[in-house]
């Protein structure tokens, strides 16, 4: 999923706001430092997800070439490959 920097910032604000309202977080640093950490975590997660997507597409292409690609549902196979790679890499989709 591709998000713009401003979307990541809004998402981080929402997450921190929800955590504060539920009193699940105690800030030892300033709010800005906490927001920066949340933004960095979201951005890193998105990068991992994009890499997973690229790798799944490449693996799908290799598989389709190897078996001829006849009678295979491309979308279903891609989903299966992504799920397998995500499990191996311990990525939550």
N, CA, C and O atoms as a CHARMM CRD file, in Angstrom:
* protein
*
  372
    1    1 UNK  N      0.85000  -1.16500   0.00000 PROA 1      0.00000
    2    1 UNK  CA     0.00000   0.00000   0.00000 PROA 1      0.00000
    3    1 UNK  C      0.89600   1.22800   0.00000 PROA 1      0.00000
    4    1 UNK  O      1.84900   1.31300   0.77500 PROA 1      0.00000
    5    2 UNK  N      0.59400   2.14900  -0.84700 PROA 2      0.00000
    6    2 UNK  CA     1.38200   3.36800  -0.91500 PROA 2      0.00000
    7    2 UNK  C      0.64800   4.49400  -0.18600 PROA 2      0.00000
    8    2 UNK  O     -0.52000   4.77200  -0.45600 PROA 2      0.00000
    9    3 UNK  N      1.34400   5.12000   0.72300 PROA 3      0.00000
   10    3 UNK  CA     0.79400   6.25700   1.44100 PROA 3      0.00000
   11    3 UNK  C      1.73600   7.43600   1.28600 PROA 3      0.00000
   12    3 UNK  O      2.95700   7.28000   1.28500 PROA 3      0.00000
   13    4 UNK  N      1.15900   8.60000   1.15800 PROA 4      0.00000
   14    4 UNK  CA     1.96500   9.81800   1.10300 PROA 4      0.00000
   15    4 UNK  C      2.43600  10.16600   2.50600 PROA 4      0.00000
   16    4 UNK  O      1.86900   9.70500   3.49700 PROA 4      0.00000
   17    5 UNK  N      3.46300  10.97400   2.57800 PROA 5      0.00000
   18    5 UNK  CA     4.02900  11.37600   3.87100 PROA 5      0.00000
   19    5 UNK  C      2.96900  12.00600   4.76800 PROA 5      0.00000
   20    5 UNK  O      2.95000  11.75700   5.97400 PROA 5      0.00000
   21    6 UNK  N      2.09900  12.81000   4.19600 PROA 6      0.00000
   22    6 UNK  CA     1.04900  13.46100   4.99500 PROA 6      0.00000
   23    6 UNK  C      0.03700  12.43400   5.51500 PROA 6      0.00000
   24    6 UNK  O     -0.50500  12.60400   6.60700 PROA 6      0.00000
   25    7 UNK  N     -0.22000  11.38700   4.75500 PROA 7      0.00000
   26    7 UNK  CA    -1.13000  10.33800   5.20700 PROA 7      0.00000
   27    7 UNK  C     -0.50500   9.54900   6.35800 PROA 7      0.00000
   28    7 UNK  O     -1.18900   9.18800   7.31600 PROA 7      0.00000
   29    8 UNK  N      0.79000   9.28800   6.25600 PROA 8      0.00000
   30    8 UNK  CA     1.49500   8.60100   7.33500 PROA 8      0.00000
   31    8 UNK  C      1.45900   9.45700   8.59800 PROA 8      0.00000
   32    8 UNK  O      1.25600   8.93700   9.69500 PROA 8      0.00000
   33    9 UNK  N      1.65600  10.77100   8.44500 PROA 9      0.00000
   34    9 UNK  CA     1.63000  11.68200   9.59500 PROA 9      0.00000
   35    9 UNK  C      0.25200  11.67300  10.25800 PROA 9      0.00000
   36    9 UNK  O      0.15800  11.63500  11.48500 PROA 9      0.00000
   37   10 UNK  N     -0.81700  11.70900   9.46100 PROA 10     0.00000
   38   10 UNK  CA    -2.17500  11.67800  10.02800 PROA 10     0.00000
   39   10 UNK  C     -2.45300  10.35400  10.72800 PROA 10     0.00000
   40   10 UNK  O     -3.08000  10.32100  11.78700 PROA 10     0.00000
   41   11 UNK  N     -1.98500   9.27300  10.13400 PROA 11     0.00000
   42   11 UNK  CA    -2.16600   7.95800  10.73500 PROA 11     0.00000
   43   11 UNK  C     -1.42700   7.87400  12.07300 PROA 11     0.00000
   44   11 UNK  O     -1.95700   7.34300  13.04900 PROA 11     0.00000
   45   12 UNK  N     -0.21300   8.39800  12.10900 PROA 12     0.00000
   46   12 UNK  CA     0.56800   8.40400  13.35300 PROA 12     0.00000
   47   12 UNK  C     -0.13100   9.23600  14.41900 PROA 12     0.00000
   48   12 UNK  O     -0.18500   8.83200  15.58100 PROA 12     0.00000
   49   13 UNK  N     -0.66800  10.39700  14.03800 PROA 13     0.00000
   50   13 UNK  CA    -1.42200  11.24600  14.97500 PROA 13     0.00000
   51   13 UNK  C     -2.61600  10.49200  15.53700 PROA 13     0.00000
   52   13 UNK  O     -2.88500  10.54200  16.73700 PROA 13     0.00000
   53   14 UNK  N     -3.32600   9.79600  14.66600 PROA 14     0.00000
   54   14 UNK  CA    -4.51000   9.04000  15.08300 PROA 14     0.00000
   55   14 UNK  C     -4.12000   7.93400  16.06400 PROA 14     0.00000
   56   14 UNK  O     -4.76200   7.75900  17.09900 PROA 14     0.00000
   57   15 UNK  N     -3.07000   7.19500  15.73400 PROA 15     0.00000
   58   15 UNK  CA    -2.62800   6.10600  16.60400 PROA 15     0.00000
   59   15 UNK  C     -2.23800   6.64700  17.97200 PROA 15     0.00000
   60   15 UNK  O     -2.67600   6.12800  18.99900 PROA 15     0.00000
   61   16 UNK  N     -1.41500   7.69100  17.98400 PROA 16     0.00000
   62   16 UNK  CA    -0.98200   8.25700  19.25700 PROA 16     0.00000
   63   16 UNK  C     -2.16200   8.83500  20.03700 PROA 16     0.00000
   64   16 UNK  O     -2.24600   8.65700  21.25200 PROA 16     0.00000
   65   17 UNK  N     -3.05900   9.51700  19.35600 PROA 17     0.00000
   66   17 UNK  CA    -4.24000  10.06600  20.01400 PROA 17     0.00000
   67   17 UNK  C     -5.08600   8.98700  20.65800 PROA 17     0.00000
   68   17 UNK  O     -5.54700   9.13700  21.79000 PROA 17     0.00000
   69   18 UNK  N     -5.29100   7.89400  19.93100 PROA 18     0.00000
   70   18 UNK  CA    -6.07500   6.77700  20.47500 PROA 18     0.00000
   71   18 UNK  C     -5.38300   6.15400  21.68500 PROA 18     0.00000
   72   18 UNK  O     -6.03000   5.82900  22.68000 PROA 18     0.00000
   73   19 UNK  N     -4.06400   5.99100  21.59200 PROA 19     0.00000
   74   19 UNK  CA    -3.31600   5.42300  22.71800 PROA 19     0.00000
   75   19 UNK  C     -3.37400   6.33400  23.94400 PROA 19     0.00000
   76   19 UNK  O     -3.48900   5.85900  25.07400 PROA 19     0.00000
   77   20 UNK  N     -3.29400   7.63300  23.71500 PROA 20     0.00000
   78   20 UNK  CA    -3.36500   8.58700  24.82700 PROA 20     0.00000
   79   20 UNK  C     -4.74000   8.57900  25.47500 PROA 20     0.00000
   80   20 UNK  O     -4.84600   8.57900  26.70200 PROA 20     0.00000
   81   21 UNK  N     -5.79900   8.57400  24.66000 PROA 21     0.00000
   82   21 UNK  CA    -7.16500   8.57800  25.19900 PROA 21     0.00000
   83   21 UNK  C     -7.44300   7.30600  26.00500 PROA 21     0.00000
   84   21 UNK  O     -8.15100   7.34600  27.01100 PROA 21     0.00000
   85   22 UNK  N     -6.89000   6.19400  25.56300 PROA 22     0.00000
   86   22 UNK  CA    -7.09000   4.93300  26.27800 PROA 22     0.00000
   87   22 UNK  C     -6.11000   4.77100  27.43500 PROA 22     0.00000
   88   22 UNK  O     -6.13300   3.76900  28.14900 PROA 22     0.00000
   89   23 UNK  N     -5.26300   5.75500  27.60900 PROA 23     0.00000
   90   23 UNK  CA    -4.23500   5.76700  28.65600 PROA 23     0.00000
   91   23 UNK  C     -3.36200   4.50700  28.59200 PROA 23     0.00000
   92   23 UNK  O     -3.06000   3.88500  29.61000 PROA 23     0.00000
   93   24 UNK  N     -2.97000   4.15500  27.37200 PROA 24     0.00000
   94   24 UNK  CA    -2.13000   2.98400  27.14900 PROA 24     0.00000
   95   24 UNK  C     -0.66600   3.35100  26.91000 PROA 24     0.00000
   96   24 UNK  O      0.18300   2.47800  26.72700 PROA 24     0.00000
   97   25 UNK  N     -0.38800   4.64000  26.91300 PROA 25     0.00000
   98   25 UNK  CA     0.97200   5.08100  26.64900 PROA 25     0.00000
   99   25 UNK  C      1.34800   6.16200  27.65000 PROA 25     0.00000
  100   25 UNK  O      0.54800   7.03300  27.99100 PROA 25     0.00000
  101   26 UNK  N      2.57800   6.07900  28.10600 PROA 26     0.00000
  102   26 UNK  CA     3.11500   7.10000  28.98900 PROA 26     0.00000
  103   26 UNK  C      4.34800   7.66500  28.29400 PROA 26     0.00000
  104   26 UNK  O      5.30900   6.93800  28.04000 PROA 26     0.00000
  105   27 UNK  N      4.32300   8.92800  27.99300 PROA 27     0.00000
  106   27 UNK  CA     5.41300   9.54400  27.24200 PROA 27     0.00000
  107   27 UNK  C      6.55200   9.94200  28.16200 PROA 27     0.00000
  108   27 UNK  O      6.37000  10.69500  29.11800 PROA 27     0.00000
  109   28 UNK  N      7.73000   9.41900  27.85400 PROA 28     0.00000
  110   28 UNK  CA     8.92000   9.79100  28.60600 PROA 28     0.00000
  111   28 UNK  C      9.70500  10.85500  27.85100 PROA 28     0.00000
  112   28 UNK  O     10.55900  11.54100  28.41200 PROA 28     0.00000
  113   29 UNK  N      9.39500  10.97200  26.56800 PROA 29     0.00000
  114   29 UNK  CA     9.98500  12.00800  25.72700 PROA 29     0.00000
  115   29 UNK  C      8.85500  12.91700  25.27400 PROA 29     0.00000
  116   29 UNK  O      7.69600  12.70200  25.62800 PROA 29     0.00000
  117   30 UNK  N      9.18700  13.91400  24.50400 PROA 30     0.00000
  118   30 UNK  CA     8.16000  14.81300  24.00100 PROA 30     0.00000
  119   30 UNK  C      7.25300  14.12500  22.99200 PROA 30     0.00000
  120   30 UNK  O      7.60000  13.08900  22.42500 PROA 30     0.00000
  121   31 UNK  N      6.10100  14.71300  22.78400 PROA 31     0.00000
  122   31 UNK  CA     5.12200  14.14400  21.84300 PROA 31     0.00000
  123   31 UNK  C      5.70100  14.03900  20.43400 PROA 31     0.00000
  124   31 UNK  O      5.41000  13.09000  19.70500 PROA 31     0.00000
  125   32 UNK  N      6.51400  15.01000  20.05900 PROA 32     0.00000
  126   32 UNK  CA     7.13100  14.99900  18.72700 PROA 32     0.00000
  127   32 UNK  C      8.03100  13.79500  18.51500 PROA 32     0.00000
  128   32 UNK  O      8.04300  13.21300  17.43000 PROA 32     0.00000
  129   33 UNK  N      8.78100  13.41700  19.53400 PROA 33     0.00000
  130   33 UNK  CA     9.66900  12.25500  19.42300 PROA 33     0.00000
  131   33 UNK  C      8.86100  10.96800  19.29000 PROA 33     0.00000
  132   33 UNK  O      9.22700  10.06600  18.53600 PROA 33     0.00000
  133   34 UNK  N      7.76800  10.89800  20.02400 PROA 34     0.00000
  134   34 UNK  CA     6.91500   9.70800  19.95100 PROA 34     0.00000
  135   34 UNK  C      6.27400   9.61600  18.56600 PROA 34     0.00000
  136   34 UNK  O      6.23200   8.54000  17.97000 PROA 34     0.00000
  137   35 UNK  N      5.77700  10.73900  18.05800 PROA 35     0.00000
  138   35 UNK  CA     5.18000  10.76200  16.72000 PROA 35     0.00000
  139   35 UNK  C      6.19900  10.35900  15.66000 PROA 35     0.00000
  140   35 UNK  O      5.88100   9.61400  14.73300 PROA 35     0.00000
  141   36 UNK  N      7.41400  10.85100  15.80200 PROA 36     0.00000
  142   36 UNK  CA     8.46400  10.50800  14.83700 PROA 36     0.00000
  143   36 UNK  C      8.72300   9.00300  14.84400 PROA 36     0.00000
  144   36 UNK  O      8.92100   8.39700  13.79100 PROA 36     0.00000
  145   37 UNK  N      8.72000   8.41100  16.02000 PROA 37     0.00000
  146   37 UNK  CA     8.90800   6.96600  16.11800 PROA 37     0.00000
  147   37 UNK  C      7.78500   6.18500  15.47100 PROA 37     0.00000
  148   37 UNK  O      8.02200   5.19000  14.78600 PROA 37     0.00000
  149   38 UNK  N      6.56400   6.63800  15.68800 PROA 38     0.00000
  150   38 UNK  CA     5.40700   5.96600  15.08500 PROA 38     0.00000
  151   38 UNK  C      5.45700   6.09800  13.56900 PROA 38     0.00000
  152   38 UNK  O      5.20900   5.12800  12.85300 PROA 38     0.00000
  153   39 UNK  N      5.77500   7.29200  13.07600 PROA 39     0.00000
  154   39 UNK  CA     5.88300   7.50400  11.62800 PROA 39     0.00000
  155   39 UNK  C      6.94800   6.60200  11.02100 PROA 39     0.00000
  156   39 UNK  O      6.73600   6.00700   9.96400 PROA 39     0.00000
  157   40 UNK  N      8.08900   6.50200  11.68800 PROA 40     0.00000
  158   40 UNK  CA     9.17800   5.66100  11.18900 PROA 40     0.00000
  159   40 UNK  C      8.75400   4.19500  11.14500 PROA 40     0.00000
  160   40 UNK  O      9.07800   3.47800  10.19800 PROA 40     0.00000
  161   41 UNK  N      8.03600   3.75700  12.16400 PROA 41     0.00000
  162   41 UNK  CA     7.57300   2.36600  12.20200 PROA 41     0.00000
  163   41 UNK  C      6.58400   2.08500  11.06800 PROA 41     0.00000
  164   41 UNK  O      6.64800   1.03300  10.43100 PROA 41     0.00000
  165   42 UNK  N      5.68300   3.01500  10.82100 PROA 42     0.00000
  166   42 UNK  CA     4.70700   2.84800   9.74200 PROA 42     0.00000
  167   42 UNK  C      5.41500   2.82600   8.39500 PROA 42     0.00000
  168   42 UNK  O      5.12800   1.97300   7.55600 PROA 42     0.00000
  169   43 UNK  N      6.33700   3.75500   8.18500 PROA 43     0.00000
  170   43 UNK  CA     7.07000   3.82500   6.91400 PROA 43     0.00000
  171   43 UNK  C      7.87100   2.54900   6.67000 PROA 43     0.00000
  172   43 UNK  O      7.89900   2.04200   5.54800 PROA 43     0.00000
  173   44 UNK  N      8.51400   2.03200   7.69900 PROA 44     0.00000
  174   44 UNK  CA     9.29300   0.79700   7.56900 PROA 44     0.00000
  175   44 UNK  C      8.38600  -0.37600   7.22900 PROA 44     0.00000
  176   44 UNK  O      8.73800  -1.20900   6.39400 PROA 44     0.00000
  177   45 UNK  N      7.23900  -0.44800   7.85800 PROA 45     0.00000
  178   45 UNK  CA     6.28500  -1.51900   7.58200 PROA 45     0.00000
  179   45 UNK  C      5.81400  -1.45500   6.13000 PROA 45     0.00000
  180   45 UNK  O      5.67900  -2.48600   5.47100 PROA 45     0.00000
  181   46 UNK  N      5.56700  -0.25300   5.63900 PROA 46     0.00000
  182   46 UNK  CA     5.12800  -0.09600   4.25300 PROA 46     0.00000
  183   46 UNK  C      6.22100  -0.51400   3.27400 PROA 46     0.00000
  184   46 UNK  O      5.93200  -1.10500   2.23400 PROA 46     0.00000
  185   47 UNK  N      7.47900  -0.20900   3.60600 PROA 47     0.00000
  186   47 UNK  CA     8.59800  -0.62100   2.74700 PROA 47     0.00000
  187   47 UNK  C      8.70000  -2.14300   2.69300 PROA 47     0.00000
  188   47 UNK  O      8.92900  -2.71500   1.62700 PROA 47     0.00000
  189   48 UNK  N      8.53000  -2.79700   3.84000 PROA 48     0.00000
  190   48 UNK  CA     8.57400  -4.25700   3.87900 PROA 48     0.00000
  191   48 UNK  C      7.44200  -4.85400   3.04100 PROA 48     0.00000
  192   48 UNK  O      7.63000  -5.84300   2.33200 PROA 48     0.00000
  193   49 UNK  N      6.27700  -4.24000   3.13500 PROA 49     0.00000
  194   49 UNK  CA     5.12800  -4.73300   2.37600 PROA 49     0.00000
  195   49 UNK  C      5.34000  -4.55300   0.87000 PROA 49     0.00000
  196   49 UNK  O      4.96700  -5.42600   0.08600 PROA 49     0.00000
  197   50 UNK  N      5.93200  -3.43400   0.46400 PROA 50     0.00000
  198   50 UNK  CA     6.22500  -3.20400  -0.95600 PROA 50     0.00000
  199   50 UNK  C      7.26400  -4.19800  -1.46600 PROA 50     0.00000
  200   50 UNK  O      7.13900  -4.70100  -2.58300 PROA 50     0.00000
  201   51 UNK  N      8.27900  -4.48500  -0.66900 PROA 51     0.00000
  202   51 UNK  CA     9.29100  -5.46200  -1.05800 PROA 51     0.00000
  203   51 UNK  C      8.66300  -6.85000  -1.18400 PROA 51     0.00000
  204   51 UNK  O      8.99100  -7.60500  -2.09800 PROA 51     0.00000
  205   52 UNK  N      7.77100  -7.17500  -0.27200 PROA 52     0.00000
  206   52 UNK  CA     7.06800  -8.44800  -0.33000 PROA 52     0.00000
  207   52 UNK  C      6.25900  -8.54500  -1.62100 PROA 52     0.00000
  208   52 UNK  O      6.25400  -9.58400  -2.28100 PROA 52     0.00000
  209   53 UNK  N      5.58900  -7.47500  -1.96900 PROA 53     0.00000
  210   53 UNK  CA     4.78400  -7.44200  -3.19800 PROA 53     0.00000
  211   53 UNK  C      5.65500  -7.67300  -4.43200 PROA 53     0.00000
  212   53 UNK  O      5.30300  -8.46100  -5.30900 PROA 53     0.00000
  213   54 UNK  N      6.80200  -6.97500  -4.49400 PROA 54     0.00000
  214   54 UNK  CA     7.72000  -7.14000  -5.63200 PROA 54     0.00000
  215   54 UNK  C      8.23800  -8.57400  -5.71200 PROA 54     0.00000
  216   54 UNK  O      8.28000  -9.16300  -6.79200 PROA 54     0.00000
  217   55 UNK  N      8.62800  -9.12600  -4.58400 PROA 55     0.00000
  218   55 UNK  CA     9.16000 -10.48500  -4.56200 PROA 55     0.00000
  219   55 UNK  C      8.09100 -11.50400  -4.95500 PROA 55     0.00000
  220   55 UNK  O      8.37800 -12.46900  -5.66400 PROA 55     0.00000
  221   56 UNK  N      6.86700 -11.28700  -4.49600 PROA 56     0.00000
  222   56 UNK  CA     5.76400 -12.19000  -4.84500 PROA 56     0.00000
  223   56 UNK  C      5.48000 -12.13900  -6.34600 PROA 56     0.00000
  224   56 UNK  O      5.24600 -13.17200  -6.97300 PROA 56     0.00000
  225   57 UNK  N      5.50100 -10.94600  -6.91100 PROA 57     0.00000
  226   57 UNK  CA     5.28100 -10.80200  -8.36300 PROA 57     0.00000
  227   57 UNK  C      6.37300 -11.52900  -9.14600 PROA 57     0.00000
  228   57 UNK  O      6.08500 -12.22300 -10.12100 PROA 57     0.00000
  229   58 UNK  N      7.62400 -11.36900  -8.71800 PROA 58     0.00000
  230   58 UNK  CA     8.73800 -12.02500  -9.40500 PROA 58     0.00000
  231   58 UNK  C      8.62300 -13.54100  -9.30500 PROA 58     0.00000
  232   58 UNK  O      8.84500 -14.25300 -10.28400 PROA 58     0.00000
  233   59 UNK  N      8.27800 -14.02600  -8.13000 PROA 59     0.00000
  234   59 UNK  CA     8.12700 -15.46400  -7.93100 PROA 59     0.00000
  235   59 UNK  C      6.95400 -16.00600  -8.74500 PROA 59     0.00000
  236   59 UNK  O      7.01900 -17.11500  -9.27700 PROA 59     0.00000
  237   60 UNK  N      5.89900 -15.23200  -8.83700 PROA 60     0.00000
  238   60 UNK  CA     4.75000 -15.63600  -9.65100 PROA 60     0.00000
  239   60 UNK  C      5.15600 -15.75700 -11.11700 PROA 60     0.00000
  240   60 UNK  O      4.79900 -16.73100 -11.78000 PROA 60     0.00000
  241   61 UNK  N      5.89300 -14.78300 -11.62000 PROA 61     0.00000
  242   61 UNK  CA     6.33300 -14.82100 -13.02100 PROA 61     0.00000
  243   61 UNK  C      7.21000 -16.04600 -13.27700 PROA 61     0.00000
  244   61 UNK  O      7.06700 -16.70800 -14.30400 PROA 61     0.00000
  245   62 UNK  N      8.11500 -16.34700 -12.34800 PROA 62     0.00000
  246   62 UNK  CA     8.97400 -17.53100 -12.49300 PROA 62     0.00000
  247   62 UNK  C      8.13600 -18.80400 -12.51600 PROA 62     0.00000
  248   62 UNK  O      8.37400 -19.70700 -13.31800 PROA 62     0.00000
  249   63 UNK  N      7.15800 -18.85900 -11.62800 PROA 63     0.00000
  250   63 UNK  CA     6.29400 -20.04300 -11.54500 PROA 63     0.00000
  251   63 UNK  C      5.47700 -20.21100 -12.81200 PROA 63     0.00000
  252   63 UNK  O      5.35400 -21.32000 -13.33300 PROA 63     0.00000
  253   64 UNK  N      4.91900 -19.11800 -13.31000 PROA 64     0.00000
  254   64 UNK  CA     4.10300 -19.19900 -14.52400 PROA 64     0.00000
  255   64 UNK  C      4.93600 -19.62400 -15.72000 PROA 64     0.00000
  256   64 UNK  O      4.46300 -20.38900 -16.56100 PROA 64     0.00000
  257   65 UNK  N      6.16000 -19.14300 -15.80900 PROA 65     0.00000
  258   65 UNK  CA     7.04900 -19.55100 -16.91200 PROA 65     0.00000
  259   65 UNK  C      7.39800 -21.02500 -16.80300 PROA 65     0.00000
  260   65 UNK  O      7.46000 -21.73100 -17.81000 PROA 65     0.00000
  261   66 UNK  N      7.62600 -21.48900 -15.58400 PROA 66     0.00000
  262   66 UNK  CA     8.02600 -22.88200 -15.37100 PROA 66     0.00000
  263   66 UNK  C      6.91200 -23.86700 -15.71600 PROA 66     0.00000
  264   66 UNK  O      7.17500 -24.94500 -16.25000 PROA 66     0.00000
  265   67 UNK  N      5.67600 -23.50100 -15.41200 PROA 67     0.00000
  266   67 UNK  CA     4.56400 -24.42300 -15.64900 PROA 67     0.00000
  267   67 UNK  C      3.75800 -24.06800 -16.89100 PROA 67     0.00000
  268   67 UNK  O      2.77400 -24.73900 -17.20200 PROA 67     0.00000
  269   68 UNK  N      4.15700 -23.04600 -17.58700 PROA 68     0.00000
  270   68 UNK  CA     3.43900 -22.66100 -18.79800 PROA 68     0.00000
  271   68 UNK  C      2.29100 -21.70300 -18.55500 PROA 68     0.00000
  272   68 UNK  O      1.80900 -21.07200 -19.49500 PROA 68     0.00000
  273   69 UNK  N      1.84300 -21.57900 -17.32200 PROA 69     0.00000
  274   69 UNK  CA     0.83000 -20.60400 -16.97400 PROA 69     0.00000
  275   69 UNK  C     -0.57100 -20.94000 -17.42000 PROA 69     0.00000
  276   69 UNK  O     -1.46900 -20.10700 -17.28900 PROA 69     0.00000
  277   70 UNK  N     -0.79000 -22.12400 -17.94100 PROA 70     0.00000
  278   70 UNK  CA    -2.11900 -22.48000 -18.43500 PROA 70     0.00000
  279   70 UNK  C     -2.98600 -23.00100 -17.29300 PROA 70     0.00000
  280   70 UNK  O     -2.56900 -23.85400 -16.51000 PROA 70     0.00000
  281   71 UNK  N     -4.17700 -22.47800 -17.22200 PROA 71     0.00000
  282   71 UNK  CA    -5.14300 -22.94800 -16.23900 PROA 71     0.00000
  283   71 UNK  C     -4.86800 -22.48300 -14.81600 PROA 71     0.00000
  284   71 UNK  O     -5.44600 -23.01700 -13.87000 PROA 71     0.00000
  285   72 UNK  N     -4.00200 -21.50400 -14.65200 PROA 72     0.00000
  286   72 UNK  CA    -3.67300 -21.00500 -13.31000 PROA 72     0.00000
  287   72 UNK  C     -4.31800 -19.64700 -13.11600 PROA 72     0.00000
  288   72 UNK  O     -4.17300 -18.75200 -13.94900 PROA 72     0.00000
  289   73 UNK  N     -5.03200 -19.50100 -12.00900 PROA 73     0.00000
  290   73 UNK  CA    -5.62900 -18.21800 -11.64700 PROA 73     0.00000
  291   73 UNK  C     -4.53100 -17.32300 -11.08100 PROA 73     0.00000
  292   73 UNK  O     -4.06200 -17.53300  -9.96200 PROA 73     0.00000
  293   74 UNK  N     -4.13600 -16.34600 -11.84800 PROA 74     0.00000
  294   74 UNK  CA    -3.01200 -15.47300 -11.50800 PROA 74     0.00000
  295   74 UNK  C     -3.21200 -14.77200 -10.15600 PROA 74     0.00000
  296   74 UNK  O     -2.29200 -14.73100  -9.33900 PROA 74     0.00000
  297   75 UNK  N     -4.38500 -14.23100  -9.92500 PROA 75     0.00000
  298   75 UNK  CA    -4.65700 -13.48600  -8.69000 PROA 75     0.00000
  299   75 UNK  C     -4.63300 -14.40600  -7.46300 PROA 75     0.00000
  300   75 UNK  O     -4.09800 -14.04700  -6.41400 PROA 75     0.00000
  301   76 UNK  N     -5.21000 -15.57300  -7.61300 PROA 76     0.00000
  302   76 UNK  CA    -5.22600 -16.52200  -6.50800 PROA 76     0.00000
  303   76 UNK  C     -3.80600 -16.99100  -6.18800 PROA 76     0.00000
  304   76 UNK  O     -3.42800 -17.09100  -5.02000 PROA 76     0.00000
  305   77 UNK  N     -3.02500 -17.27700  -7.22500 PROA 77     0.00000
  306   77 UNK  CA    -1.64600 -17.71900  -7.03900 PROA 77     0.00000
  307   77 UNK  C     -0.80900 -16.61300  -6.39600 PROA 77     0.00000
  308   77 UNK  O      0.00300 -16.88800  -5.51300 PROA 77     0.00000
  309   78 UNK  N     -1.00000 -15.36700  -6.83000 PROA 78     0.00000
  310   78 UNK  CA    -0.25700 -14.24900  -6.24300 PROA 78     0.00000
  311   78 UNK  C     -0.59500 -14.10800  -4.76200 PROA 78     0.00000
  312   78 UNK  O      0.29900 -13.90100  -3.94100 PROA 78     0.00000
  313   79 UNK  N     -1.86100 -14.21700  -4.41900 PROA 79     0.00000
  314   79 UNK  CA    -2.27700 -14.11800  -3.02700 PROA 79     0.00000
  315   79 UNK  C     -1.63800 -15.23200  -2.18400 PROA 79     0.00000
  316   79 UNK  O     -1.18400 -14.98900  -1.06600 PROA 79     0.00000
  317   80 UNK  N     -1.60900 -16.43100  -2.72400 PROA 80     0.00000
  318   80 UNK  CA    -1.00800 -17.55100  -2.01400 PROA 80     0.00000
  319   80 UNK  C      0.49300 -17.33500  -1.80300 PROA 80     0.00000
  320   80 UNK  O      1.01500 -17.61200  -0.72300 PROA 80     0.00000
  321   81 UNK  N      1.17300 -16.84800  -2.81600 PROA 81     0.00000
  322   81 UNK  CA     2.60800 -16.58900  -2.71400 PROA 81     0.00000
  323   81 UNK  C      2.87500 -15.49700  -1.68800 PROA 81     0.00000
  324   81 UNK  O      3.79100 -15.61600  -0.87400 PROA 81     0.00000
  325   82 UNK  N      2.07300 -14.42700  -1.72400 PROA 82     0.00000
  326   82 UNK  CA     2.24900 -13.33700  -0.75800 PROA 82     0.00000
  327   82 UNK  C      2.03400 -13.82400   0.66600 PROA 82     0.00000
  328   82 UNK  O      2.79200 -13.46500   1.56700 PROA 82     0.00000
  329   83 UNK  N      1.02000 -14.62800   0.87000 PROA 83     0.00000
  330   83 UNK  CA     0.74400 -15.15000   2.21000 PROA 83     0.00000
  331   83 UNK  C      1.89700 -16.02400   2.70000 PROA 83     0.00000
  332   83 UNK  O      2.27700 -15.95300   3.86800 PROA 83     0.00000
  333   84 UNK  N      2.44500 -16.83600   1.82100 PROA 84     0.00000
  334   84 UNK  CA     3.55500 -17.71000   2.19500 PROA 84     0.00000
  335   84 UNK  C      4.80000 -16.88300   2.52800 PROA 84     0.00000
  336   84 UNK  O      5.45600 -17.12500   3.54100 PROA 84     0.00000
  337   85 UNK  N      5.12300 -15.90900   1.67800 PROA 85     0.00000
  338   85 UNK  CA     6.27900 -15.06000   1.93000 PROA 85     0.00000
  339   85 UNK  C      6.09600 -14.25100   3.21100 PROA 85     0.00000
  340   85 UNK  O      7.03600 -14.08900   3.98900 PROA 85     0.00000
  341   86 UNK  N      4.89600 -13.74900   3.42400 PROA 86     0.00000
  342   86 UNK  CA     4.62000 -12.96100   4.63100 PROA 86     0.00000
  343   86 UNK  C      4.81200 -13.81600   5.88000 PROA 86     0.00000
  344   86 UNK  O      5.36700 -13.34800   6.87500 PROA 86     0.00000
  345   87 UNK  N      4.36000 -15.05300   5.83100 PROA 87     0.00000
  346   87 UNK  CA     4.52100 -15.94800   6.97600 PROA 87     0.00000
  347   87 UNK  C      5.99900 -16.23100   7.22700 PROA 87     0.00000
  348   87 UNK  O      6.45500 -16.22300   8.37000 PROA 87     0.00000
  349   88 UNK  N      6.74700 -16.48400   6.14500 PROA 88     0.00000
  350   88 UNK  CA     8.18000 -16.76300   6.26900 PROA 88     0.00000
  351   88 UNK  C      8.93700 -15.56000   6.84500 PROA 88     0.00000
  352   88 UNK  O      9.86500 -15.71900   7.63700 PROA 88     0.00000
  353   89 UNK  N      8.52600 -14.36600   6.43700 PROA 89     0.00000
  354   89 UNK  CA     9.20900 -13.14000   6.85300 PROA 89     0.00000
  355   89 UNK  C      8.60600 -12.53000   8.12100 PROA 89     0.00000
  356   89 UNK  O      9.07000 -11.50400   8.61900 PROA 89     0.00000
  357   90 UNK  N      7.56900 -13.18400   8.62600 PROA 90     0.00000
  358   90 UNK  CA     6.87800 -12.71800   9.82800 PROA 90     0.00000
  359   90 UNK  C      6.33700 -11.29800   9.66000 PROA 90     0.00000
  360   90 UNK  O      6.51200 -10.42800  10.51300 PROA 90     0.00000
  361   91 UNK  N      5.66500 -11.10400   8.51000 PROA 91     0.00000
  362   91 UNK  CA     5.02600  -9.83100   8.20200 PROA 91     0.00000
  363   91 UNK  C      3.52100 -10.03500   8.29900 PROA 91     0.00000
  364   91 UNK  O      2.97700 -10.98400   7.73400 PROA 91     0.00000
  365   92 UNK  N      2.85800  -9.14900   9.01300 PROA 92     0.00000
  366   92 UNK  CA     1.40300  -9.19900   9.12000 PROA 92     0.00000
  367   92 UNK  C      0.81800  -8.34700   8.00600 PROA 92     0.00000
  368   92 UNK  O      1.11800  -7.16000   7.88400 PROA 92     0.00000
  369   93 UNK  N     -0.02100  -8.97700   7.19900 PROA 93     0.00000
  370   93 UNK  CA    -0.64900  -8.23700   6.09500 PROA 93     0.00000
  371   93 UNK  C     -1.97200  -7.65400   6.52500 PROA 93     0.00000
  372   93 UNK  O     -2.64500  -6.99900   5.73000 PROA 93     0.00000
